Amino acid sequence: MIKIILITVFLLIIFSLGSALYHLVKHKEDASSQRTAKALTFRIGISIALFIFVILLVATGIIKPHGIGSRIHPQTQTIPESSK
């Protein structure tokens, strides 16, 4: 379920970026520049919301990072009492 939400949000971001590009290239009037600005503002808002959502998912443990991020903060291992 979370993967579907993340993919949908990424597609919204790409669609908004494409919409801004279309209005920027195709129409060169003032109304179009407002549409471009609105599309880019929408993209920035969605990107920030996605970033916060991913941070919350990692903080709550719903998703676990792997790769470079997990090597930066290695898991601490406890030493068993018998080996002390």
PDB file of C-alpha atoms in Angstrom:
ATOM      1  CA  MET A   1       0.000   0.000   0.000  1.00  0.00           C
ATOM      2  CA  ILE A   2       2.798   2.419   0.875  1.00  0.00           C
ATOM      3  CA  LYS A   3       4.592   1.686  -2.393  1.00  0.00           C
ATOM      4  CA  ILE A   4       1.442   2.576  -4.331  1.00  0.00           C
ATOM      5  CA  ILE A   5       1.157   5.888  -2.475  1.00  0.00           C
ATOM      6  CA  LEU A   6       4.828   6.731  -3.100  1.00  0.00           C
ATOM      7  CA  ILE A   7       4.610   5.849  -6.807  1.00  0.00           C
ATOM      8  CA  THR A   8       1.415   7.893  -7.195  1.00  0.00           C
ATOM      9  CA  VAL A   9       3.025  10.921  -5.572  1.00  0.00           C
ATOM     10  CA  PHE A  10       6.111  10.571  -7.796  1.00  0.00           C
ATOM     11  CA  LEU A  11       3.844  10.444 -10.854  1.00  0.00           C
ATOM     12  CA  LEU A  12       2.029  13.581  -9.651  1.00  0.00           C
ATOM     13  CA  ILE A  13       5.370  15.344  -9.302  1.00  0.00           C
ATOM     14  CA  ILE A  14       6.406  14.353 -12.830  1.00  0.00           C
ATOM     15  CA  PHE A  15       3.007  15.348 -14.227  1.00  0.00           C
ATOM     16  CA  SER A  16       3.229  18.755 -12.543  1.00  0.00           C
ATOM     17  CA  LEU A  17       6.740  19.277 -13.903  1.00  0.00           C
ATOM     18  CA  GLY A  18       5.558  18.338 -17.400  1.00  0.00           C
ATOM     19  CA  SER A  19       2.593  20.685 -17.115  1.00  0.00           C
ATOM     20  CA  ALA A  20       4.879  23.551 -16.120  1.00  0.00           C
ATOM     21  CA  LEU A  21       7.180  22.780 -19.053  1.00  0.00           C
ATOM     22  CA  TYR A  22       4.230  22.699 -21.450  1.00  0.00           C
ATOM     23  CA  HIS A  23       2.928  26.089 -20.282  1.00  0.00           C
ATOM     24  CA  LEU A  24       6.428  27.550 -20.367  1.00  0.00           C
ATOM     25  CA  VAL A  25       7.213  26.434 -23.914  1.00  0.00           C
ATOM     26  CA  LYS A  26       3.831  26.525 -25.650  1.00  0.00           C
ATOM     27  CA  HIS A  27       2.325  29.759 -24.357  1.00  0.00           C
ATOM     28  CA  LYS A  28       4.368  32.895 -23.895  1.00  0.00           C
ATOM     29  CA  GLU A  29       1.830  35.223 -22.242  1.00  0.00           C
ATOM     30  CA  ASP A  30       1.315  36.411 -18.678  1.00  0.00           C
ATOM     31  CA  ALA A  31      -1.557  34.021 -17.887  1.00  0.00           C
ATOM     32  CA  SER A  32       0.618  31.106 -18.910  1.00  0.00           C
ATOM     33  CA  SER A  33       3.485  32.229 -16.695  1.00  0.00           C
ATOM     34  CA  GLN A  34       1.073  32.193 -13.758  1.00  0.00           C
ATOM     35  CA  ARG A  35       0.085  28.641 -14.669  1.00  0.00           C
ATOM     36  CA  THR A  36       3.762  27.698 -14.846  1.00  0.00           C
ATOM     37  CA  ALA A  37       4.398  29.207 -11.416  1.00  0.00           C
ATOM     38  CA  LYS A  38       1.364  27.429  -9.943  1.00  0.00           C
ATOM     39  CA  ALA A  39       2.451  24.080 -11.390  1.00  0.00           C
ATOM     40  CA  LEU A  40       5.975  24.491 -10.020  1.00  0.00           C
ATOM     41  CA  THR A  41       4.652  25.613  -6.623  1.00  0.00           C
ATOM     42  CA  PHE A  42       2.392  22.559  -6.547  1.00  0.00           C
ATOM     43  CA  ARG A  43       5.388  20.335  -7.390  1.00  0.00           C
ATOM     44  CA  ILE A  44       7.475  21.851  -4.598  1.00  0.00           C
ATOM     45  CA  GLY A  45       4.648  21.388  -2.104  1.00  0.00           C
ATOM     46  CA  ILE A  46       4.155  17.747  -3.077  1.00  0.00           C
ATOM     47  CA  SER A  47       7.916  17.125  -2.934  1.00  0.00           C
ATOM     48  CA  ILE A  48       8.165  18.556   0.581  1.00  0.00           C
ATOM     49  CA  ALA A  49       5.136  16.532   1.715  1.00  0.00           C
ATOM     50  CA  LEU A  50       6.672  13.373   0.229  1.00  0.00           C
ATOM     51  CA  PHE A  51       9.978  14.053   1.970  1.00  0.00           C
ATOM     52  CA  ILE A  52       8.249  14.508   5.338  1.00  0.00           C
ATOM     53  CA  PHE A  53       6.141  11.377   4.733  1.00  0.00           C
ATOM     54  CA  VAL A  54       9.242   9.267   4.038  1.00  0.00           C
ATOM     55  CA  ILE A  55      11.000  10.664   7.118  1.00  0.00           C
ATOM     56  CA  LEU A  56       7.974   9.727   9.256  1.00  0.00           C
ATOM     57  CA  LEU A  57       7.891   6.233   7.764  1.00  0.00           C
ATOM     58  CA  VAL A  58      11.564   5.710   8.571  1.00  0.00           C
ATOM     59  CA  ALA A  59      11.219   7.223  12.052  1.00  0.00           C
ATOM     60  CA  THR A  60       8.286   4.960  12.938  1.00  0.00           C
ATOM     61  CA  GLY A  61      10.036   1.899  11.523  1.00  0.00           C
ATOM     62  CA  ILE A  62       7.428   1.148   8.871  1.00  0.00           C
ATOM     63  CA  ILE A  63      10.157   1.206   6.245  1.00  0.00           C
ATOM     64  CA  LYS A  64      13.794   0.445   6.940  1.00  0.00           C
ATOM     65  CA  PRO A  65      16.590   2.059   4.967  1.00  0.00           C
ATOM     66  CA  HIS A  66      19.204  -0.137   3.350  1.00  0.00           C
ATOM     67  CA  GLY A  67      22.295   0.651   1.368  1.00  0.00           C
ATOM     68  CA  ILE A  68      24.487   3.660   2.056  1.00  0.00           C
ATOM     69  CA  GLY A  69      22.286   5.137   4.799  1.00  0.00           C
ATOM     70  CA  SER A  70      22.301   1.960   6.830  1.00  0.00           C
ATOM     71  CA  ARG A  71      26.099   1.764   6.661  1.00  0.00           C
ATOM     72  CA  ILE A  72      26.465   5.266   8.078  1.00  0.00           C
ATOM     73  CA  HIS A  73      24.681   4.296  11.303  1.00  0.00           C
ATOM     74  CA  PRO A  74      25.577   0.662  11.932  1.00  0.00           C
ATOM     75  CA  GLN A  75      23.379  -1.339  14.275  1.00  0.00           C
ATOM     76  CA  THR A  76      24.859  -1.712  17.733  1.00  0.00           C
ATOM     77  CA  GLN A  77      25.296  -5.263  18.912  1.00  0.00           C
ATOM     78  CA  THR A  78      25.064  -6.238  22.528  1.00  0.00           C
ATOM     79  CA  ILE A  79      27.748  -8.455  23.993  1.00  0.00           C
ATOM     80  CA  PRO A  80      26.338 -11.538  25.713  1.00  0.00           C
ATOM     81  CA  GLU A  81      26.980 -11.799  29.466  1.00  0.00           C
ATOM     82  CA  SER A  82      28.831 -15.117  29.121  1.00  0.00           C
ATOM     83  CA  SER A  83      31.595 -13.663  26.920  1.00  0.00           C
ATOM     84  CA  LYS A  84      32.507 -10.809  29.297  1.00  0.00           C
TER      85      LYS A  84
END
